[in-house]
Amino acid sequence: DTSGAVALAKTQTCARDLGAQFRESRVEKIYLLLSAVTGRSPWPQFPRCKEKVDCSMDEATDLGTDFWVHAPIARCDGGWQGVDADGAEALTHFAFLARAENVALLLAKPCTGRTHQIRVHASHAGLPLFADAG
């Protein structure tokens, strides 16, 4: 129950070049999310990233509204991914575009590539994705 974009190439040369860009991590992925504000969201108390990480969205957002979630992710009981101290390191940069009492529109940029990283980190921040049963 996720959505996304599919990149297609019209020629074999373009397909090789596109594949190389993904393999070499030269593709920047930024996602738009609609989240419920649960009332337990600690934003803006989430810490700003203390170390220099090449994973920012400075051009797209007002820096006063961004935060990072740096929490390990692992497969939990029932087969779902979740935050777990013994999990793999995961870092996601979030930025608010708009916020109302019970809803928020955000950008998310995963700095690592864990399964369901954005939905897990958004939920961990008290901002679960709308219509996300997981």
PDB file of C-alpha atoms in Angstrom:
ATOM      1  CA  ASP A   1       0.000   0.000   0.000  1.00  0.00           C
ATOM      2  CA  THR A   2       2.625   2.512  -1.038  1.00  0.00           C
ATOM      3  CA  SER A   3       2.937   4.679  -4.093  1.00  0.00           C
ATOM      4  CA  GLY A   4       5.876   6.049  -5.947  1.00  0.00           C
ATOM      5  CA  ALA A   5       7.391   6.956  -9.255  1.00  0.00           C
ATOM      6  CA  VAL A   6       8.755   4.668 -11.926  1.00  0.00           C
ATOM      7  CA  ALA A   7      11.699   5.795 -14.042  1.00  0.00           C
ATOM      8  CA  LEU A   8      11.712   4.450 -17.605  1.00  0.00           C
ATOM      9  CA  ALA A   9      14.311   4.818 -20.332  1.00  0.00           C
ATOM     10  CA  LYS A  10      13.557   4.960 -24.050  1.00  0.00           C
ATOM     11  CA  THR A  11      16.896   3.489 -25.152  1.00  0.00           C
ATOM     12  CA  GLN A  12      19.376   0.921 -23.848  1.00  0.00           C
ATOM     13  CA  THR A  13      21.989   3.662 -23.476  1.00  0.00           C
ATOM     14  CA  CYS A  14      19.648   5.734 -21.336  1.00  0.00           C
ATOM     15  CA  ALA A  15      18.720   2.638 -19.307  1.00  0.00           C
ATOM     16  CA  ARG A  16      22.405   1.921 -18.569  1.00  0.00           C
ATOM     17  CA  ASP A  17      23.003   5.558 -17.582  1.00  0.00           C
ATOM     18  CA  LEU A  18      19.903   5.662 -15.395  1.00  0.00           C
ATOM     19  CA  GLY A  19      20.850   2.368 -13.735  1.00  0.00           C
ATOM     20  CA  ALA A  20      24.335   3.693 -13.017  1.00  0.00           C
ATOM     21  CA  GLN A  21      22.880   6.812 -11.391  1.00  0.00           C
ATOM     22  CA  PHE A  22      20.812   4.680  -8.996  1.00  0.00           C
ATOM     23  CA  ARG A  23      23.695   2.275  -8.246  1.00  0.00           C
ATOM     24  CA  GLU A  24      26.054   5.182  -7.511  1.00  0.00           C
ATOM     25  CA  SER A  25      23.478   6.964  -5.301  1.00  0.00           C
ATOM     26  CA  ARG A  26      23.374  10.023  -7.554  1.00  0.00           C
ATOM     27  CA  VAL A  27      19.558  10.094  -7.594  1.00  0.00           C
ATOM     28  CA  GLU A  28      17.975  12.415  -5.060  1.00  0.00           C
ATOM     29  CA  LYS A  29      14.665  11.161  -3.681  1.00  0.00           C
ATOM     30  CA  ILE A  30      12.329  13.558  -1.886  1.00  0.00           C
ATOM     31  CA  TYR A  31       8.815  12.431  -0.962  1.00  0.00           C
ATOM     32  CA  LEU A  32       5.636  14.386  -0.228  1.00  0.00           C
ATOM     33  CA  LEU A  33       3.564  13.078   2.695  1.00  0.00           C
ATOM     34  CA  LEU A  34       0.271  13.855   4.330  1.00  0.00           C
ATOM     35  CA  SER A  35       0.398  12.989   8.017  1.00  0.00           C
ATOM     36  CA  ALA A  36      -1.925  12.985  10.979  1.00  0.00           C
ATOM     37  CA  VAL A  37      -0.735  15.101  13.896  1.00  0.00           C
ATOM     38  CA  THR A  38      -1.351  12.784  16.847  1.00  0.00           C
ATOM     39  CA  GLY A  39      -0.834  15.254  19.651  1.00  0.00           C
ATOM     40  CA  ARG A  40       2.210  13.334  20.884  1.00  0.00           C
ATOM     41  CA  SER A  41       4.480  14.714  18.205  1.00  0.00           C
ATOM     42  CA  PRO A  42       7.560  16.189  19.884  1.00  0.00           C
ATOM     43  CA  TRP A  43       8.218  18.591  17.031  1.00  0.00           C
ATOM     44  CA  PRO A  44       9.940  21.063  17.289  1.00  0.00           C
ATOM     45  CA  GLN A  45      11.812  19.379  20.141  1.00  0.00           C
ATOM     46  CA  PHE A  46      13.450  16.936  17.707  1.00  0.00           C
ATOM     47  CA  PRO A  47      17.135  17.786  17.576  1.00  0.00           C
ATOM     48  CA  ARG A  48      18.691  19.327  14.541  1.00  0.00           C
ATOM     49  CA  CYS A  49      21.352  17.072  13.076  1.00  0.00           C
ATOM     50  CA  LYS A  50      24.553  17.754  15.011  1.00  0.00           C
ATOM     51  CA  GLU A  51      26.949  16.243  12.478  1.00  0.00           C
ATOM     52  CA  LYS A  52      27.430  17.378   8.918  1.00  0.00           C
ATOM     53  CA  VAL A  53      25.366  15.038   6.736  1.00  0.00           C
ATOM     54  CA  ASP A  54      25.054  15.486   2.991  1.00  0.00           C
ATOM     55  CA  CYS A  55      21.305  14.990   3.072  1.00  0.00           C
ATOM     56  CA  SER A  56      19.487  18.293   3.178  1.00  0.00           C
ATOM     57  CA  MET A  57      16.575  19.976   1.468  1.00  0.00           C
ATOM     58  CA  ASP A  58      17.718  23.538   2.112  1.00  0.00           C
ATOM     59  CA  GLU A  59      16.586  24.830  -1.264  1.00  0.00           C
ATOM     60  CA  ALA A  60      13.034  23.522  -0.863  1.00  0.00           C
ATOM     61  CA  THR A  61      12.125  24.469   2.703  1.00  0.00           C
ATOM     62  CA  ASP A  62      12.219  26.999   5.458  1.00  0.00           C
ATOM     63  CA  LEU A  63      14.950  25.692   7.790  1.00  0.00           C
ATOM     64  CA  GLY A  64      12.950  26.703  10.846  1.00  0.00           C
ATOM     65  CA  THR A  65      10.499  23.888  10.120  1.00  0.00           C
ATOM     66  CA  ASP A  66      12.785  20.953   9.461  1.00  0.00           C
ATOM     67  CA  PHE A  67      13.857  18.113  11.727  1.00  0.00           C
ATOM     68  CA  TRP A  68      15.714  14.824  11.527  1.00  0.00           C
ATOM     69  CA  VAL A  69      14.771  11.389  12.806  1.00  0.00           C
ATOM     70  CA  HIS A  70      17.832   9.254  13.516  1.00  0.00           C
ATOM     71  CA  ALA A  71      16.460   5.950  14.793  1.00  0.00           C
ATOM     72  CA  PRO A  72      17.434   2.359  13.933  1.00  0.00           C
ATOM     73  CA  ILE A  73      14.917   0.222  12.023  1.00  0.00           C
ATOM     74  CA  ALA A  74      14.391  -3.557  12.200  1.00  0.00           C
ATOM     75  CA  ARG A  75      11.710  -6.122  11.421  1.00  0.00           C
ATOM     76  CA  CYS A  76       9.482  -6.399  14.483  1.00  0.00           C
ATOM     77  CA  ASP A  77       6.860  -8.898  15.667  1.00  0.00           C
ATOM     78  CA  GLY A  78       4.214  -9.517  13.066  1.00  0.00           C
ATOM     79  CA  GLY A  79       6.618  -8.840  10.197  1.00  0.00           C
ATOM     80  CA  TRP A  80       6.298  -5.032  10.198  1.00  0.00           C
ATOM     81  CA  GLN A  81       9.297  -2.719  10.240  1.00  0.00           C
ATOM     82  CA  GLY A  82       9.704  -0.524  13.320  1.00  0.00           C
ATOM     83  CA  VAL A  83      12.155   1.443  15.417  1.00  0.00           C
ATOM     84  CA  ASP A  84      14.345  -0.999  17.332  1.00  0.00           C
ATOM     85  CA  ALA A  85      17.600  -0.348  19.200  1.00  0.00           C
ATOM     86  CA  ASP A  86      19.140  -3.443  17.576  1.00  0.00           C
ATOM     87  CA  GLY A  87      18.101  -2.396  14.064  1.00  0.00           C
ATOM     88  CA  ALA A  88      20.035  -0.931  11.155  1.00  0.00           C
ATOM     89  CA  GLU A  89      20.998   2.731  11.316  1.00  0.00           C
ATOM     90  CA  ALA A  90      18.457   4.982   9.592  1.00  0.00           C
ATOM     91  CA  LEU A  91      18.290   8.748   9.126  1.00  0.00           C
ATOM     92  CA  THR A  92      15.454  10.767   7.567  1.00  0.00           C
ATOM     93  CA  HIS A  93      15.238  14.513   7.027  1.00  0.00           C
ATOM     94  CA  PHE A  94      11.697  15.939   7.306  1.00  0.00           C
ATOM     95  CA  ALA A  95      10.433  19.444   6.573  1.00  0.00           C
ATOM     96  CA  PHE A  96       6.980  20.891   7.214  1.00  0.00           C
ATOM     97  CA  LEU A  97       5.361  22.593   4.237  1.00  0.00           C
ATOM     98  CA  ALA A  98       2.037  23.265   5.991  1.00  0.00           C
ATOM     99  CA  ARG A  99       0.493  22.350   9.315  1.00  0.00           C
ATOM    100  CA  ALA A 100      -2.981  22.555  10.785  1.00  0.00           C
ATOM    101  CA  GLU A 101      -4.389  21.252  14.054  1.00  0.00           C
ATOM    102  CA  ASN A 102      -4.663  17.576  13.026  1.00  0.00           C
ATOM    103  CA  VAL A 103      -2.824  17.347   9.730  1.00  0.00           C
ATOM    104  CA  ALA A 104       0.600  18.161   8.322  1.00  0.00           C
ATOM    105  CA  LEU A 105       2.041  18.275   4.815  1.00  0.00           C
ATOM    106  CA  LEU A 106       5.719  17.348   4.836  1.00  0.00           C
ATOM    107  CA  LEU A 107       8.668  16.577   2.636  1.00  0.00           C
ATOM    108  CA  ALA A 108      10.806  13.588   3.554  1.00  0.00           C
ATOM    109  CA  LYS A 109      14.255  12.722   2.321  1.00  0.00           C
ATOM    110  CA  PRO A 110      15.617   9.343   3.415  1.00  0.00           C
ATOM    111  CA  CYS A 111      19.377   9.564   3.914  1.00  0.00           C
ATOM    112  CA  THR A 112      19.626   5.789   4.251  1.00  0.00           C
ATOM    113  CA  GLY A 113      17.617   3.184   2.387  1.00  0.00           C
ATOM    114  CA  ARG A 114      15.735   1.041   4.901  1.00  0.00           C
ATOM    115  CA  THR A 115      12.495  -0.762   4.106  1.00  0.00           C
ATOM    116  CA  HIS A 116       9.497   1.448   4.975  1.00  0.00           C
ATOM    117  CA  GLN A 117      11.902   4.017   6.449  1.00  0.00           C
ATOM    118  CA  ILE A 118       9.736   7.088   5.838  1.00  0.00           C
ATOM    119  CA  ARG A 119       6.540   5.595   7.250  1.00  0.00           C
ATOM    120  CA  VAL A 120       8.407   4.186  10.285  1.00  0.00           C
ATOM    121  CA  HIS A 121      10.226   7.451  11.056  1.00  0.00           C
ATOM    122  CA  ALA A 122       7.122   9.606  10.454  1.00  0.00           C
ATOM    123  CA  SER A 123       5.128   7.446  12.861  1.00  0.00           C
ATOM    124  CA  HIS A 124       8.000   7.507  15.367  1.00  0.00           C
ATOM    125  CA  ALA A 125       7.869  11.319  15.219  1.00  0.00           C
ATOM    126  CA  GLY A 126       4.145  11.275  16.029  1.00  0.00           C
ATOM    127  CA  LEU A 127       3.216  12.048  12.431  1.00  0.00           C
ATOM    128  CA  PRO A 128       1.832   8.781  10.993  1.00  0.00           C
ATOM    129  CA  LEU A 129       0.896   8.784   7.321  1.00  0.00           C
ATOM    130  CA  PHE A 130      -2.804   9.134   6.555  1.00  0.00           C
ATOM    131  CA  ALA A 131      -4.526   5.876   5.549  1.00  0.00           C
ATOM    132  CA  ASP A 132      -1.470   3.804   6.491  1.00  0.00           C
ATOM    133  CA  ALA A 133      -2.619   0.626   8.175  1.00  0.00           C
ATOM    134  CA  GLY A 134       1.008  -0.384   8.788  1.00  0.00           C
TER     135      GLY A 134
END
